[in-house]
Coordinates of C-alpha atoms in Angstrom, one line a residue:
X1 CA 217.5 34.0 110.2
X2 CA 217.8 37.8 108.7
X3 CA 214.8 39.7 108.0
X4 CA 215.8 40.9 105.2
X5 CA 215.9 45.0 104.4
X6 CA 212.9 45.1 102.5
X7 CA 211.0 43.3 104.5
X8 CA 211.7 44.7 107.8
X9 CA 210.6 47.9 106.1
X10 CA 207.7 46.4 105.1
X11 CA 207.1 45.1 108.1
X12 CA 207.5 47.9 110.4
X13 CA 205.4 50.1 107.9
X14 CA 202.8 47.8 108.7
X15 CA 203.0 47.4 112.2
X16 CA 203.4 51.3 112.9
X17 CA 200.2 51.8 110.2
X18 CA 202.2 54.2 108.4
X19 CA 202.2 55.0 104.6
X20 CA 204.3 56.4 101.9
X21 CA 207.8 55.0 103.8
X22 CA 211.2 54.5 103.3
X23 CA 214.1 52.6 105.3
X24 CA 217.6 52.7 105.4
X25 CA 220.3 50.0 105.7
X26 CA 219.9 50.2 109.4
X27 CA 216.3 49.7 109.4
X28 CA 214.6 53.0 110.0
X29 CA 211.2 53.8 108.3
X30 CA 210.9 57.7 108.2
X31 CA 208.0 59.5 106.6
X32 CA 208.5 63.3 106.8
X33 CA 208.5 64.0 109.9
X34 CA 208.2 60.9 111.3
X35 CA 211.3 58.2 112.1
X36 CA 210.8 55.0 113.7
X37 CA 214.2 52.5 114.8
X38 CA 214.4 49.3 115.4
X39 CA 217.4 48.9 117.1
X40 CA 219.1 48.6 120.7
X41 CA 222.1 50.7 120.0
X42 CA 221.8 53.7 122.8
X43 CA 223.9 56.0 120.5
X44 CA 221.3 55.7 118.0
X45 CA 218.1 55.5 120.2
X46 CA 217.9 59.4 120.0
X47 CA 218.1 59.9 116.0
X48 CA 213.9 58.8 116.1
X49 CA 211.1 59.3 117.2
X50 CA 209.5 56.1 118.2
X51 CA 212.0 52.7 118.7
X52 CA 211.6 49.4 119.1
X53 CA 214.5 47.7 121.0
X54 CA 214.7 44.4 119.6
X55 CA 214.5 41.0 121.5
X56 CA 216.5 38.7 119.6
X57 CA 214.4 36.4 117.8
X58 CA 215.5 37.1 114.6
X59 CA 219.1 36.1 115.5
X60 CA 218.1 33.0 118.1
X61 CA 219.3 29.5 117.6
X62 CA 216.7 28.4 118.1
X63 CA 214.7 30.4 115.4
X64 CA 212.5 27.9 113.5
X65 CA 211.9 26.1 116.4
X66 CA 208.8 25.4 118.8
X67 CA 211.4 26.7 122.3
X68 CA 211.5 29.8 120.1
X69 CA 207.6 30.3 121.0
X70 CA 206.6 31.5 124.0
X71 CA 203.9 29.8 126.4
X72 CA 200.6 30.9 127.2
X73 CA 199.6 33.2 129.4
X74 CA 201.3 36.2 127.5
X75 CA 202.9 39.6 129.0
X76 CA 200.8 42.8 128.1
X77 CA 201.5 46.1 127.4
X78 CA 198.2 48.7 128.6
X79 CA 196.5 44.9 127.9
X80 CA 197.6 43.8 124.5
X81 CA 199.3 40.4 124.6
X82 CA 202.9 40.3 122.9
X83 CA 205.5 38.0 122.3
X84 CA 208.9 39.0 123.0
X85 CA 210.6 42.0 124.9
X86 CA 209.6 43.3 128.0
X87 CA 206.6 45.7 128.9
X88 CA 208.9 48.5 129.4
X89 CA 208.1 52.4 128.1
X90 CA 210.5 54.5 128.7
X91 CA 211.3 58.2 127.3
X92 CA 215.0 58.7 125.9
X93 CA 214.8 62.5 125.0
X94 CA 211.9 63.6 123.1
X95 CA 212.3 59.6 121.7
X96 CA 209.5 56.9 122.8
X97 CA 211.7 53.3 123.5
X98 CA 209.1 50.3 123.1
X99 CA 211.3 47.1 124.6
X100 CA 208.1 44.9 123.3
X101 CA 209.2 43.4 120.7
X102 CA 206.2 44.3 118.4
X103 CA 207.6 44.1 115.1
X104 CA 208.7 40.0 115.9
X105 CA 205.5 39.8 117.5
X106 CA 203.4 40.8 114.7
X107 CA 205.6 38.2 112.3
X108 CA 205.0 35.4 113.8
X109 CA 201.0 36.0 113.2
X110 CA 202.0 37.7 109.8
X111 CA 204.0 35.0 108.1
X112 CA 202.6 32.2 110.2
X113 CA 205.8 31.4 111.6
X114 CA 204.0 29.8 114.5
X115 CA 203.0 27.2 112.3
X116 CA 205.9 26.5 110.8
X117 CA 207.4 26.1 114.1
X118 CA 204.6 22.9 115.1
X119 CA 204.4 20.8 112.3
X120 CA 203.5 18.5 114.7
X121 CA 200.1 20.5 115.3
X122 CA 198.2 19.4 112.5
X123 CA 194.3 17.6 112.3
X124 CA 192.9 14.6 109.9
X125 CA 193.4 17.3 106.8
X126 CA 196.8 18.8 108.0
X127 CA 195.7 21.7 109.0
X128 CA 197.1 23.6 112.2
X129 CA 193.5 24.7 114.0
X130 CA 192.6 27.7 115.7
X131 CA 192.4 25.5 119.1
X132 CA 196.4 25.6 118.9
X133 CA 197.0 29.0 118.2
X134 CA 198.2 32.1 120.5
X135 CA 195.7 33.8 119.8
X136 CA 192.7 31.8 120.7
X137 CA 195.5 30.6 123.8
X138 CA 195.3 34.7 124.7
X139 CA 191.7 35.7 123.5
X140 CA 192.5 37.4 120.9
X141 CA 191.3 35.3 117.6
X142 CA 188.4 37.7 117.9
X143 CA 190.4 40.7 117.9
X144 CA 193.1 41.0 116.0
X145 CA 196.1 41.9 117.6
X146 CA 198.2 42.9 115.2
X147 CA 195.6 45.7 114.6
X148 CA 195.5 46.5 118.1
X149 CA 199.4 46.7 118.3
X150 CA 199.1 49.6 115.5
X151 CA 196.4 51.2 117.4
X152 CA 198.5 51.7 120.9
X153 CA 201.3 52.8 118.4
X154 CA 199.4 55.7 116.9
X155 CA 198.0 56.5 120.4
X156 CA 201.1 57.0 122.1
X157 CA 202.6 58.8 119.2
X158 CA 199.5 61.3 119.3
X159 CA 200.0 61.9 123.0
X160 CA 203.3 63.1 122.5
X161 CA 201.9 65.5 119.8
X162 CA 203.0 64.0 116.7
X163 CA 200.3 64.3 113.7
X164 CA 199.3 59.8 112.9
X165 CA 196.9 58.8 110.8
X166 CA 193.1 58.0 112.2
X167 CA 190.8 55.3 111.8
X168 CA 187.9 56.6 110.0
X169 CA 185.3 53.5 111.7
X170 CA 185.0 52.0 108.0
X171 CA 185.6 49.2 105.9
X172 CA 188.2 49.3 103.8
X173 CA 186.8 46.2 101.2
X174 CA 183.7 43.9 101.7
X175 CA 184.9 40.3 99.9
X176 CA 182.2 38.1 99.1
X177 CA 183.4 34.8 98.3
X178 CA 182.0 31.6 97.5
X179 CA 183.4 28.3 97.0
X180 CA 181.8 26.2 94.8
X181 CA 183.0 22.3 95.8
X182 CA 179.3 21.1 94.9
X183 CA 178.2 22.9 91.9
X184 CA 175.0 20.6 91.6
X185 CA 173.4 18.1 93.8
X186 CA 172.6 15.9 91.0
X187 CA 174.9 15.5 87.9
X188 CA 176.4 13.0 85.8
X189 CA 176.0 9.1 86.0
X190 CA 177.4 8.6 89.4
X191 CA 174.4 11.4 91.2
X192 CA 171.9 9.5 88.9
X193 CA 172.8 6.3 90.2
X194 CA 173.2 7.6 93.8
X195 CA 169.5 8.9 93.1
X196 CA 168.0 5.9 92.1
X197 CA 169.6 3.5 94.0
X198 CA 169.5 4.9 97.5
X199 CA 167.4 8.7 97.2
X200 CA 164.3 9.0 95.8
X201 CA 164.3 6.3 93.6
X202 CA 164.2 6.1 89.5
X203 CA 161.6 8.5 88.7
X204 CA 162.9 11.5 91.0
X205 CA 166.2 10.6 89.9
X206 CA 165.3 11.1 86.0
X207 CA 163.6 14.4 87.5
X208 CA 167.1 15.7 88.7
X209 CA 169.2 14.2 85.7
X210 CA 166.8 16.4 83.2
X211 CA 166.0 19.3 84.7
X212 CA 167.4 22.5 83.6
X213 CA 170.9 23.8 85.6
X214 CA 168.7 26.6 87.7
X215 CA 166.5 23.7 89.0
X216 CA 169.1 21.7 90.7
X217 CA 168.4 22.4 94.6
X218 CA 172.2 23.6 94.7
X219 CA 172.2 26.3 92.3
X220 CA 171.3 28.9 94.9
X221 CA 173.6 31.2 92.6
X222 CA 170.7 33.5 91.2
X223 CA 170.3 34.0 95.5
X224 CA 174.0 35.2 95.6
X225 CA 174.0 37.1 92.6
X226 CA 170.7 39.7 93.6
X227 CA 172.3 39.6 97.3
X228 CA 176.0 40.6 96.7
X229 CA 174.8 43.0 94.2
X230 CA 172.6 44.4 96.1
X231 CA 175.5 45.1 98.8
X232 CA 177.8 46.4 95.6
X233 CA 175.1 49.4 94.9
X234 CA 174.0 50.0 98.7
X235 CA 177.3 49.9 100.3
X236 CA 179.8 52.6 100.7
X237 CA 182.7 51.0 101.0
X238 CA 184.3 48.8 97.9
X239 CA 182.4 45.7 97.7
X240 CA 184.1 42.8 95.4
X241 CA 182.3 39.2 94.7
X242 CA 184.4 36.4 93.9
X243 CA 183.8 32.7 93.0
X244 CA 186.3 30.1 93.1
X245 CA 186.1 27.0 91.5
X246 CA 187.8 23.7 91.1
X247 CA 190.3 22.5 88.1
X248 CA 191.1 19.2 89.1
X249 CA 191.7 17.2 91.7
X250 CA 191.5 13.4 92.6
X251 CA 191.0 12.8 96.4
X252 CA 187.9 11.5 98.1
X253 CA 187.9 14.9 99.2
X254 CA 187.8 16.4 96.3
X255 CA 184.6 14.9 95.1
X256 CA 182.6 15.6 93.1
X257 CA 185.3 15.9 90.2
X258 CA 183.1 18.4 87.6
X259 CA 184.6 19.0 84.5
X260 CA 184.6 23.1 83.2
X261 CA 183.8 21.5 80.2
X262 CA 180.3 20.1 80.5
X263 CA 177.2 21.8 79.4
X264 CA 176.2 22.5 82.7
X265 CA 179.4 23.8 84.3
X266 CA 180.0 26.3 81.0
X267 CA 177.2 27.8 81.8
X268 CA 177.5 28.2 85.4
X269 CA 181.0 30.0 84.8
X270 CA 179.3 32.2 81.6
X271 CA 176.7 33.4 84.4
X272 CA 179.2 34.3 86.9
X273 CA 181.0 36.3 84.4
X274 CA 178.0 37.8 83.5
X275 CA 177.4 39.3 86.4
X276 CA 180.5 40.6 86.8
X277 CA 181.7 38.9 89.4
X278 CA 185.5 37.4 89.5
X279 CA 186.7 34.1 89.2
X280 CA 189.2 32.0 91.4
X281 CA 191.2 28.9 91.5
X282 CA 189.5 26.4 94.2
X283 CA 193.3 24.6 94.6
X284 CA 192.2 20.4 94.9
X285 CA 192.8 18.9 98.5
X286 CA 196.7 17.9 97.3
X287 CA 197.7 20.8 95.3
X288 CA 199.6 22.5 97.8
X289 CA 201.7 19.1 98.4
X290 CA 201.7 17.9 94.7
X291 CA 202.7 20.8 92.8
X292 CA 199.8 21.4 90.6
X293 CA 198.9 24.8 91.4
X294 CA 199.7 26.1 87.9
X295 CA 198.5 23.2 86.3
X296 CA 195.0 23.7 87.7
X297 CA 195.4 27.3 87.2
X298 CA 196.2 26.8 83.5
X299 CA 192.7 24.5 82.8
X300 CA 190.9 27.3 84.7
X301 CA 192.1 30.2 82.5
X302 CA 191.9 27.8 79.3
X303 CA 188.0 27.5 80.8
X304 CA 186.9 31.1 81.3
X305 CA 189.5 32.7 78.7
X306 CA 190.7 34.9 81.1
X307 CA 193.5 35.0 83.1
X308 CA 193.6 34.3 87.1
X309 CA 195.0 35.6 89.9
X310 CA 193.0 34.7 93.2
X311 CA 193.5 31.2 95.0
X312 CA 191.9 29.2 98.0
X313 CA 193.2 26.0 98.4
X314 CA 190.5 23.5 99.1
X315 CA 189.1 22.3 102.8
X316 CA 191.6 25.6 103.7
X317 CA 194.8 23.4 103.8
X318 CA 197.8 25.8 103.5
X319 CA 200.6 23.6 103.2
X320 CA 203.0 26.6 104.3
X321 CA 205.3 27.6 103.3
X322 CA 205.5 25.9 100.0
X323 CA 202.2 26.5 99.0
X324 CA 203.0 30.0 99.0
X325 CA 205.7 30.0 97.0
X326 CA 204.2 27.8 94.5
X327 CA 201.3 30.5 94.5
X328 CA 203.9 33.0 93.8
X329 CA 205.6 31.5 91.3
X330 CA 202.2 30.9 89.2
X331 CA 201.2 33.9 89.1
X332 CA 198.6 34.3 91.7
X333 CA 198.8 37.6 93.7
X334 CA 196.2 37.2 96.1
X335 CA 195.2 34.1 98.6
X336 CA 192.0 33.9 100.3
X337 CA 193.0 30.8 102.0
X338 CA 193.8 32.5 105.8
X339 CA 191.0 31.6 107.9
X340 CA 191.0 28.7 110.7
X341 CA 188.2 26.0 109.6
X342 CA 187.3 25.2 113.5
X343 CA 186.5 29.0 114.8
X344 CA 185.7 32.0 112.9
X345 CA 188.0 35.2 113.3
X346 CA 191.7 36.7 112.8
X347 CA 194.2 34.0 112.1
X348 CA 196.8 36.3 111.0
X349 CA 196.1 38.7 113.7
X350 CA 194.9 41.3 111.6
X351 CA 191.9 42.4 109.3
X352 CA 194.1 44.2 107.0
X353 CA 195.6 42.8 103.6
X354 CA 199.3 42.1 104.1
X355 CA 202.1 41.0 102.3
X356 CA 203.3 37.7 102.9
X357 CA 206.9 37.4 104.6
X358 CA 208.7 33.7 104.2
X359 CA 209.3 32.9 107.6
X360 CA 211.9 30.5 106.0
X361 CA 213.8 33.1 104.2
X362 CA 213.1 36.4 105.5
X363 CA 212.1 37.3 102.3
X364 CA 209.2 39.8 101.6
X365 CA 206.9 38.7 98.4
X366 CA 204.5 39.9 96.4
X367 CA 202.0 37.5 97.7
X368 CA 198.9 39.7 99.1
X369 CA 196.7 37.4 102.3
X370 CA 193.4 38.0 102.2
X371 CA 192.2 37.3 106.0
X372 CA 189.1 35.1 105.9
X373 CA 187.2 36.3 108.9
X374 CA 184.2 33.7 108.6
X375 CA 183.3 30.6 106.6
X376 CA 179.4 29.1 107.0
X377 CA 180.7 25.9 107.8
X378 CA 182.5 27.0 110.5
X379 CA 180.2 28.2 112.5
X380 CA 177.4 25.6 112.3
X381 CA 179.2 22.5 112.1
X382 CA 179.3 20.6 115.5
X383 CA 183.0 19.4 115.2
X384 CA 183.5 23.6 114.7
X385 CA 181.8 26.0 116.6
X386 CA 178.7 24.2 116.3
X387 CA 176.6 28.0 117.2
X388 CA 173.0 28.7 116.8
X389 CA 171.5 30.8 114.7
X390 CA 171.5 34.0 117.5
X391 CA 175.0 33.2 118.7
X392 CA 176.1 32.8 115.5
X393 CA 174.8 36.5 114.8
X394 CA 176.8 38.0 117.7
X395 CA 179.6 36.5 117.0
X396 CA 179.9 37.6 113.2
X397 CA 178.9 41.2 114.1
X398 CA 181.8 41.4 116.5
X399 CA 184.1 40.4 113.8
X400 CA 182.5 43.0 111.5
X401 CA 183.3 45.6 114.2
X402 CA 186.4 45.1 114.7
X403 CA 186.7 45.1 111.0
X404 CA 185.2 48.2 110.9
X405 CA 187.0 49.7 114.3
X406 CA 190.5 49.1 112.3
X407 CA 189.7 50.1 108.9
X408 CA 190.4 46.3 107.4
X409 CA 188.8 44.1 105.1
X410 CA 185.7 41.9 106.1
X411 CA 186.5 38.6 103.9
X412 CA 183.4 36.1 104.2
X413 CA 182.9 32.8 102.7
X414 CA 179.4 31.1 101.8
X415 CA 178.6 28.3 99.8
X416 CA 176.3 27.4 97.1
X417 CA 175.5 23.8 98.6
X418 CA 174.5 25.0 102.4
X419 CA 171.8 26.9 101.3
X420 CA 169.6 24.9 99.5
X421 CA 165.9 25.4 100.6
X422 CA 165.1 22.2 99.0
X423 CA 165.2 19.2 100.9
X424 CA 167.9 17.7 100.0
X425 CA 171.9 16.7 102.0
X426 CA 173.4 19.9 102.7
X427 CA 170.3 22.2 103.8
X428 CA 171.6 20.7 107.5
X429 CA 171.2 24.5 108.4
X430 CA 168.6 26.6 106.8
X431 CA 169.3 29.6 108.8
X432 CA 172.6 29.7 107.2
X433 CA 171.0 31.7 104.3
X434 CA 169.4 33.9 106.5
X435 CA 172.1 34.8 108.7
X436 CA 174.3 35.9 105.4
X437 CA 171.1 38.1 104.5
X438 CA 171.3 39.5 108.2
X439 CA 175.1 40.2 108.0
X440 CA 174.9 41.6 104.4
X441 CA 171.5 44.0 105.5
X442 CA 173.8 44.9 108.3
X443 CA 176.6 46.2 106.2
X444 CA 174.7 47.9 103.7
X445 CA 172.8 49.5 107.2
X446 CA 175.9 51.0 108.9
X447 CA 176.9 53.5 106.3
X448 CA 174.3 53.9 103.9
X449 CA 174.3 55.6 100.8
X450 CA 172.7 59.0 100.6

């Protein structure tokens, strides 16, 4: 496979944390002062300042392949884990030569090329899990590593004197999403009948049926609303609220099916809009295999007459890397979808937004990833990480500082139905509401406004 032009540019940019670039047809990224190579042609080594030597992996036979993968435990350079290449520095000149193969390295977590290489890797909902991955293999889901590769970068540039951009310690974006797969405990015939028949029987049942929307023990959205405000005026950083919802849909796991139509749904979308918070396509369980991405995305739009461009695809299934391309295609520019459902933390090795490379083609889109850093379900459901309510606090503050460390985004994911303070299926874990309280008083404490 050839990485194409563009989006070894691209990708290079990113790795070196370098903005403002260009490239050449040879691959070199210069800005001003500033040239970066990736190449292994000693005639050409001294023309930069910084060069990676390449390893090969773009050009192997057995590129698309699990042999193309290496096996756990990983070399290191000064401790970081990499790929391919060898842990070799040398100085050529007044030229730095990196033989780790960083750029290939920080592809295979970019593009998710590691997936695509295991197809065979995949759980009950075809998902590739954390458990799998390099970087829980290495300890680094945690941390991400292709942060940490742009990090020694700049250090060793700034050693030898040349001016690189610093980490200012801050958030670049707070995302505060919410997916809303159970709008309403009770609704329509089926949640009456469920009621009646096996809850609280016929006269509780009635209760639910009647009652207005903001009674219904899952809308917990007024909650959200006063909370993620509340972190919009406090914090310093940009802080963005979005809400996804569901257009359609007809697996078991897609249940309940709600319609964007009913009384009670129109009014839940007027109120987000309201509030001014954004709107995004919940993708069904089967979208990402069926092809109706845009057809879901079109009943959306129809329902909040305005136009969308955020996805996550249901249960976090990305069916790489077709999904992607159907996202592409529809119109969506940004995914939320890139978090692992079993363990909290960087599946794409990084806390920065990135554009997505098709590890198929080589070819750089306009697709943006959003890395999800934590989900609520993940970290208190038993077949997950199964945490407590202080563990589960440590763990999502160290994610938050290596957010902050690398100037990244902080993406989290809450939902309306796990924090019900009602008693009621789905208030399994009433601390769940508590801790996203803790983590958003956090954030609004670290860098206060005056």
């Amino acid at each position: 496979m050839t990485l194409q032009d563009e989006a070894l540019t691209y990708l290079l940019n990113f790795v070196c944390g370098l903005e403002n670039v260009s490239t050449d047809m040879k691959g070199t990224v210069s800005q001003t002062s500033l040239k970066v190579g990736y190449t292994a042609d000693p005639d050409r080594i001294e023309q930069y300042d910084i060069v990676f030597v390449p390893s090969g992996f773009f050009a192997s036979d057995a590129y698309g392949k699990k042999e193309s993968l290496p096996t756990s435990p990983l070399p290191k350079i000064e401790g970081i884990p990499f790929l391919f290449g060898s842990d070799l520095i040398e100085k050529k000149g007044s030229t730095i030569v990196i033989h780790a193969d960083l750029p290939a390295s920080a592809f295979c977590f970019l593009s998710r090329y590691e997936e695509l290489c295991h197809p065979e890797l995949r759980d009950e909902h075809g998902r590739f899990n954390a458990r799998w991955s390099l970087l829980t293999k290495n300890g680094f889901l945690a941390k991400p590593l292709v942060d940490a590769y742009t990090a020694f970068i700049r250090k060793l540039l700034q050693e030898t004197g040349r001016q690189m951009p610093t980490n200012q310690g801050k958030l670049s974006k707070l995302w505060l999403t919410h997916d809303v797969d159970v709008p309403f405990y009770c609704q329509g015939f089926r949640s009456f009948a469920r009621e009646a028949l096996k809850g609280s029987g016929l006269k509780k049942a009635l209760r639910l049926a009647l009652q207005k929307a903001e009674a219904d023990p899952y809308y917990t959205f007024r909650y959200f609303f006063d909370t993620d405000s509340r972190a919009i005026s406090l914090c310093t950083f940009p802080v963005e609220g979005i809400y996804f919802f569901k257009a359609g849909g007809n697996s078991i796991h897609d249940k309940p099916v709600y319609s964007l139509e009913s009384k009670r749904m129109r009014h839940l979308l007027y109120a987000v809009q309201n509030e001014g918070f954004q709107i995004g396509l919940h993708g069904s369980y089967s979208s990402g295999k069926t092809g109706k991405i845009s057809k879901e995305k079109k009943l959306l739009e129809k329902a909040i007459k305005e136009n969308i461009y955020s996805f996550r695809q249901h249960f976090l299934r990305a069916c790489e890397p077709s999904c992607f391309t159907q996202l592409e295609n529809s119109g969506i520019t940004d995914d939320f979808t890139m978090g692992y459902a079993d363990m909290a933390g960087f599946r794409l090795g990084t806390c920065r937004p990135v554009r997505w490379i098709n590890p198929s083609s080589g070819h750089l889109t306009s697709l943006l990833l959003h890395p999800l850093a934590i989900m609520d379900t993940t970290l208190f459901q038993t077949s997950y990480m199964g945490l407590s309510f202080d563990k589960a606090k440590d763990y999502c503050l160290q994610l938050v500082e290596q957010a902050r460390l690398h100037d990244g985004e902080l993406c989290l994911l809450w939902h309306n139905s796990n924090i019900s303070v009602q008693a009621c299926p789905g208030n399994q874990r009433p601390w769940i509401r508590d801790l996203y309280t803790f983590i958003i008083d956090h954030l609004c404490d670290i860098d206060p406004r005056n």
